[in-house]
PDB file of N, CA and C in Angstrom:
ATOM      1  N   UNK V   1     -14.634-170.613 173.133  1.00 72.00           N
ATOM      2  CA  UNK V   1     -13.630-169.554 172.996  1.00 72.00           C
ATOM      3  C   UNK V   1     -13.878-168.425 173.989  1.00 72.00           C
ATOM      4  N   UNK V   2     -14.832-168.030 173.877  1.00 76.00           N
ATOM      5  CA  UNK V   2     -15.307-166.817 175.038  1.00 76.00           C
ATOM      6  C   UNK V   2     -15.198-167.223 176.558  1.00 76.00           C
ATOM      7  N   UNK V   3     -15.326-168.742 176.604  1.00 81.00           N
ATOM      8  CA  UNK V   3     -14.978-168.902 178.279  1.00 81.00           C
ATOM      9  C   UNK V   3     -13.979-169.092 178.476  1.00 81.00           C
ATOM     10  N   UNK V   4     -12.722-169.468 177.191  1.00 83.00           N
ATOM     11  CA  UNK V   4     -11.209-169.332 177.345  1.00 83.00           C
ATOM     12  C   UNK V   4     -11.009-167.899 177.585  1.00 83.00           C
ATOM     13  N   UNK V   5     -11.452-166.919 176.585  1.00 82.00           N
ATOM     14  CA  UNK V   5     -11.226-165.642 176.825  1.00 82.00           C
ATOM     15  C   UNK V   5     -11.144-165.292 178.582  1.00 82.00           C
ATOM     16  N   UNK V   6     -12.968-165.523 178.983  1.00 82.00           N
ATOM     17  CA  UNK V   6     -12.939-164.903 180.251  1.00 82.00           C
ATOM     18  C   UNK V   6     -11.946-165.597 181.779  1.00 82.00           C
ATOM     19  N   UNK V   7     -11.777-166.792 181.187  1.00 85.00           N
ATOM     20  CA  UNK V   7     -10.635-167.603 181.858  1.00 85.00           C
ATOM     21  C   UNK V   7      -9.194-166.609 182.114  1.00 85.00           C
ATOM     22  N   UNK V   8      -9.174-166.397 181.412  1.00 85.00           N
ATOM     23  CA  UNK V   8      -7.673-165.479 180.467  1.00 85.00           C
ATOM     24  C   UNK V   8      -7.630-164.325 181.423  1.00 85.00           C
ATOM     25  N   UNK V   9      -9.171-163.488 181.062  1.00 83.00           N
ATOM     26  CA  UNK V   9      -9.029-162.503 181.724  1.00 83.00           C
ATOM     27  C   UNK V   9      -8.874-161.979 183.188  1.00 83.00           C
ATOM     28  N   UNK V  10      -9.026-163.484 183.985  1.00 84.00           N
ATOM     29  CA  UNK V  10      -9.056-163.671 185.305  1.00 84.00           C
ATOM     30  C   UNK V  10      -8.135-163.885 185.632  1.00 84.00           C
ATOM     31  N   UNK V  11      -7.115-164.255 184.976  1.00 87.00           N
ATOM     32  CA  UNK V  11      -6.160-164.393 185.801  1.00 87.00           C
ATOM     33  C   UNK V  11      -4.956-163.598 185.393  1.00 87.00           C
ATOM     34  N   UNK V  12      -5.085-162.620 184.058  1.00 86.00           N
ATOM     35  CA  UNK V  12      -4.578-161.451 184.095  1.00 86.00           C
ATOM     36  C   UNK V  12      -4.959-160.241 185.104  1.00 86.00           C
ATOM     37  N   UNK V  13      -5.818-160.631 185.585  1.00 83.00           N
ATOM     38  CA  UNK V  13      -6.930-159.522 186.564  1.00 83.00           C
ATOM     39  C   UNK V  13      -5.889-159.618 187.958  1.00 83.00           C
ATOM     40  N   UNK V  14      -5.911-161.119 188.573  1.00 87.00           N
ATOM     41  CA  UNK V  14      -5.774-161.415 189.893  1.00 87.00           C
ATOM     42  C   UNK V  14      -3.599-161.466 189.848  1.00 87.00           C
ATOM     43  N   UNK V  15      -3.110-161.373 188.543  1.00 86.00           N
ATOM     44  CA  UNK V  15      -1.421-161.394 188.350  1.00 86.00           C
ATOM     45  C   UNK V  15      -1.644-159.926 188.905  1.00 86.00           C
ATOM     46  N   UNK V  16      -2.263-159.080 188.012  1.00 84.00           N
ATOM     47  CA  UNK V  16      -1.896-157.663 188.372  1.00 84.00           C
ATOM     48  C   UNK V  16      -2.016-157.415 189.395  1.00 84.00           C
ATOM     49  N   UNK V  17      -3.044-158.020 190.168  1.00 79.00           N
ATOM     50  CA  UNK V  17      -3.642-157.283 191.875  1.00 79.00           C
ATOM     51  C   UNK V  17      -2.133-157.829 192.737  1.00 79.00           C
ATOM     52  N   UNK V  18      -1.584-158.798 192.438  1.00 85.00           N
ATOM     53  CA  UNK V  18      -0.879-159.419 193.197  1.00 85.00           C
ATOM     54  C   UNK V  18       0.491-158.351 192.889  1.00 85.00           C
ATOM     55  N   UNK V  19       0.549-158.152 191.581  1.00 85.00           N
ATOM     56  CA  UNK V  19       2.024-157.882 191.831  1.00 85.00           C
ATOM     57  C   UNK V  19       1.922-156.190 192.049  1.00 85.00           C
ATOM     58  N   UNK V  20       0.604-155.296 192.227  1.00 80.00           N
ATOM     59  CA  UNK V  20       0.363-154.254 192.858  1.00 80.00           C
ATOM     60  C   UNK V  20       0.760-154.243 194.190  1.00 80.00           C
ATOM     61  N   UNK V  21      -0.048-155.191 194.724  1.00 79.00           N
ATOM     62  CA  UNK V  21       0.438-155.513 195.806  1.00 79.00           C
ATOM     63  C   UNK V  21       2.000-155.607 196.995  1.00 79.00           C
ATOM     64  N   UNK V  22       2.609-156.476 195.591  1.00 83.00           N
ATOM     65  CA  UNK V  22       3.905-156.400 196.480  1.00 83.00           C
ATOM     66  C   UNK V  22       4.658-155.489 195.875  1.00 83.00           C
ATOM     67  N   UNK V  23       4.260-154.527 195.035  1.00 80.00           N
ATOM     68  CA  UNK V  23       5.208-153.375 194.378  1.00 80.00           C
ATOM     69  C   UNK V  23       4.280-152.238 195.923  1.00 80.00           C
ATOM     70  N   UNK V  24       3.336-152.193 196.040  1.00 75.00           N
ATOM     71  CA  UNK V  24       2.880-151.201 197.539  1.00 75.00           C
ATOM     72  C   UNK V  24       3.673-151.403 198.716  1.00 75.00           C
ATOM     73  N   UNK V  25       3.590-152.922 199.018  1.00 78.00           N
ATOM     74  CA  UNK V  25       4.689-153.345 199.649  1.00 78.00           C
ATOM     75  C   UNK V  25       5.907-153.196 200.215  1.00 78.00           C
ATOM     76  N   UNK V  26       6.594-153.227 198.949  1.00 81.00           N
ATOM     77  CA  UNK V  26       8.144-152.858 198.339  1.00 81.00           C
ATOM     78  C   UNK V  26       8.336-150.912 198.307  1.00 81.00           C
ATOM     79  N   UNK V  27       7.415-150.173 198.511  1.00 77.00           N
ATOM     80  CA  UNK V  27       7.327-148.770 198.529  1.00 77.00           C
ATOM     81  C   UNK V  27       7.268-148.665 199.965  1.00 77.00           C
ATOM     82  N   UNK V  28       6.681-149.267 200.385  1.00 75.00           N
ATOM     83  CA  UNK V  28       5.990-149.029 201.963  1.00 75.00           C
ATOM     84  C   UNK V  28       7.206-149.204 202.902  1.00 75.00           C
ATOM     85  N   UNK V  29       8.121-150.539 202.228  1.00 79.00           N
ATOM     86  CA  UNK V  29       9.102-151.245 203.400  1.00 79.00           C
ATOM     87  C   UNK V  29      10.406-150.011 202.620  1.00 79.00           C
ATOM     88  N   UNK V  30      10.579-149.405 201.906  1.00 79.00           N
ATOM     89  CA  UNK V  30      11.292-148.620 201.541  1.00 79.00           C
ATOM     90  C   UNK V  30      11.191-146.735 202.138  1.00 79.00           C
ATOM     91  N   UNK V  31       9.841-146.778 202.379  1.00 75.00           N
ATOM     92  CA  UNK V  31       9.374-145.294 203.418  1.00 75.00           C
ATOM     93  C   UNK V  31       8.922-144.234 201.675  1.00 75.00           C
ATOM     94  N   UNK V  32       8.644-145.091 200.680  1.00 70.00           N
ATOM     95  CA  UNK V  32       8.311-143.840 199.762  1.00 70.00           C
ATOM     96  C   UNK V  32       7.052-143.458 200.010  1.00 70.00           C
ATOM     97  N   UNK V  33       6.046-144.864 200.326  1.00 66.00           N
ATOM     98  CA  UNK V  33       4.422-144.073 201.063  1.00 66.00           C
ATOM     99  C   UNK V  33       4.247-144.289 202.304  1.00 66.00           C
ATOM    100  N   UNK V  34       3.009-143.902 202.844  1.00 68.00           N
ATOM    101  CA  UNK V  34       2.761-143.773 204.330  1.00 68.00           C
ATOM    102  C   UNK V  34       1.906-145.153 204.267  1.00 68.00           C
ATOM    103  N   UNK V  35       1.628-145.504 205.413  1.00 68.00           N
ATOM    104  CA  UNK V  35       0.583-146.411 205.818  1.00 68.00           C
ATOM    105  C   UNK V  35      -0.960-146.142 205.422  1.00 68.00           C
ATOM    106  N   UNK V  36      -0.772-144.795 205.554  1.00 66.00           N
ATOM    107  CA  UNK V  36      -2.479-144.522 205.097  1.00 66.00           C
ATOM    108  C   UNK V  36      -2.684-144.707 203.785  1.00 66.00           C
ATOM    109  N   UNK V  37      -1.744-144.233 203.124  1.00 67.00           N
ATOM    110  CA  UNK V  37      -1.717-144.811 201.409  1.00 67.00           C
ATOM    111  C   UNK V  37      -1.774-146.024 201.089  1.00 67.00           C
ATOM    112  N   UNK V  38      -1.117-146.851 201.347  1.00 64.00           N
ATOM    113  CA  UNK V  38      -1.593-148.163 201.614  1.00 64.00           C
ATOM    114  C   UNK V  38      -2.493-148.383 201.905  1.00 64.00           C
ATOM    115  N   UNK V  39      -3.285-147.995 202.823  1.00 65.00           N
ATOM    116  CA  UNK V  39      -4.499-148.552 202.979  1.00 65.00           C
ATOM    117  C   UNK V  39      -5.828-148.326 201.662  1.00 65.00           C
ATOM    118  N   UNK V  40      -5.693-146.822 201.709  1.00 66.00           N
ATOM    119  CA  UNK V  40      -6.476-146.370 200.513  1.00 66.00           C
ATOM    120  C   UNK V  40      -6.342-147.282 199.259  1.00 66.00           C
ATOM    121  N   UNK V  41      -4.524-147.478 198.758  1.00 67.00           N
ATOM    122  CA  UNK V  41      -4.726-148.111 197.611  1.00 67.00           C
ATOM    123  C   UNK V  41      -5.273-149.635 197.811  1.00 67.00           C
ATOM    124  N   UNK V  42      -5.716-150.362 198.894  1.00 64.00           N
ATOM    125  CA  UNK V  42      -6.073-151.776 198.943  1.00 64.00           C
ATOM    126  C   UNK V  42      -7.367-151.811 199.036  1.00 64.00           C
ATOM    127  N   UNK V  43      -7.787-150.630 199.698  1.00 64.00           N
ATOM    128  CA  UNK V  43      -9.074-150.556 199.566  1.00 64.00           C
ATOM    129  C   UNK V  43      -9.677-150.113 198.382  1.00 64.00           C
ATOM    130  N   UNK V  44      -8.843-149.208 197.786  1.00 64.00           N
ATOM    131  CA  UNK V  44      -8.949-149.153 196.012  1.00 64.00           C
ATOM    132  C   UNK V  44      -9.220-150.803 194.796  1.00 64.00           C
ATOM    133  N   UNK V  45      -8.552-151.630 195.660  1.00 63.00           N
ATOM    134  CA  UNK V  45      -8.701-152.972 194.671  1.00 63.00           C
ATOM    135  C   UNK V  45      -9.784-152.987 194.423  1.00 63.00           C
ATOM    136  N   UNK V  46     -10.901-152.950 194.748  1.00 58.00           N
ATOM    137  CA  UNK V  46     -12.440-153.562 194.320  1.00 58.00           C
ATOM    138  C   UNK V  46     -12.922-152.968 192.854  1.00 58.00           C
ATOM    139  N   UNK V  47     -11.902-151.470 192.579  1.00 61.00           N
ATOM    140  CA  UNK V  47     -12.669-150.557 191.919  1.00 61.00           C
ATOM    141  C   UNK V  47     -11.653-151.238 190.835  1.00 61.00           C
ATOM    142  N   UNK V  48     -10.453-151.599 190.770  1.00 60.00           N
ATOM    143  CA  UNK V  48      -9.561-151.909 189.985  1.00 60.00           C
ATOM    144  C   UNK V  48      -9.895-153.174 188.954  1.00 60.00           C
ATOM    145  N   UNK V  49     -11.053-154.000 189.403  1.00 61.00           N
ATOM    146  CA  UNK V  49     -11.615-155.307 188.734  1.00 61.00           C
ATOM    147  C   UNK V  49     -12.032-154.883 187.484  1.00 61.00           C
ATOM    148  N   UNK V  50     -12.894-153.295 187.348  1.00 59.00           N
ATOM    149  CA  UNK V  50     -13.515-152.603 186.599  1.00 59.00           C
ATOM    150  C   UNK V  50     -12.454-151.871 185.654  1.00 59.00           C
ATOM    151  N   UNK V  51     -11.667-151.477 186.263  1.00 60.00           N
ATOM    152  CA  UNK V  51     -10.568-150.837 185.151  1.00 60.00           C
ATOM    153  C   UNK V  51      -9.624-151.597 184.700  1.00 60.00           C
ATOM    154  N   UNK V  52      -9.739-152.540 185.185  1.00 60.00           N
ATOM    155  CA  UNK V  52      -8.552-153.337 184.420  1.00 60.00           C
ATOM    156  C   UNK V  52      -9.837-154.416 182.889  1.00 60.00           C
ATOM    157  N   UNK V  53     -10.767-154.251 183.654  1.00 60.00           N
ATOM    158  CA  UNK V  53     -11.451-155.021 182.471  1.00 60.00           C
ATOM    159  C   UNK V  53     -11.889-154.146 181.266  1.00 60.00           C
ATOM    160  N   UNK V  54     -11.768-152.693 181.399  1.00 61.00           N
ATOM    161  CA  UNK V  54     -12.060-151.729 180.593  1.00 61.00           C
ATOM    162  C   UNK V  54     -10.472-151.539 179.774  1.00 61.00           C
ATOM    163  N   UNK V  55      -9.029-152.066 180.197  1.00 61.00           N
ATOM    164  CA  UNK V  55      -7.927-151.817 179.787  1.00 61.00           C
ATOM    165  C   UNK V  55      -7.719-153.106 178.642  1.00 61.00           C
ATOM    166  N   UNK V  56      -8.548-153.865 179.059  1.00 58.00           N
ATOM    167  CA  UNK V  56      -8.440-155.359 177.954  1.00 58.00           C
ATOM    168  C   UNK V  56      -9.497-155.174 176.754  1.00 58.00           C
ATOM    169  N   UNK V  57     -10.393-154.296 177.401  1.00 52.00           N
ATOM    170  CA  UNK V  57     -11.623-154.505 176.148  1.00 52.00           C
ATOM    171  C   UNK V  57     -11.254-153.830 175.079  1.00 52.00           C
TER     172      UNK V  57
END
């Protein structure tokens, strides 16, 4: 059960990064952020593994 769990939680982890992604995207090709924001928030992903696993627990 617990390795279904952490199964689970991986790929709720890697849906969200993705559809962050093309919602940054979809802001970017629209002119609501700059390029540098973008960058920051992708470089932000690493920290996001941690908060999203603190949003499930």
């Amino acid at each position: 059960m617990k390795q279904y769990r952490n199964k689970l939680r991986e790929i709720y982890f890697w849906g969200f990064c993705i559809v962050s992604i093309f919602i940054l995207l979809w802001l970017l090709k629209k002119g609501r952020i700059s390029k540098e924001v973008l960058l920051i928030d992708i470089f932000g992903v690493k920290f996001l593994k941690n908060y999203f696993n603190l949003l499930i627990l």
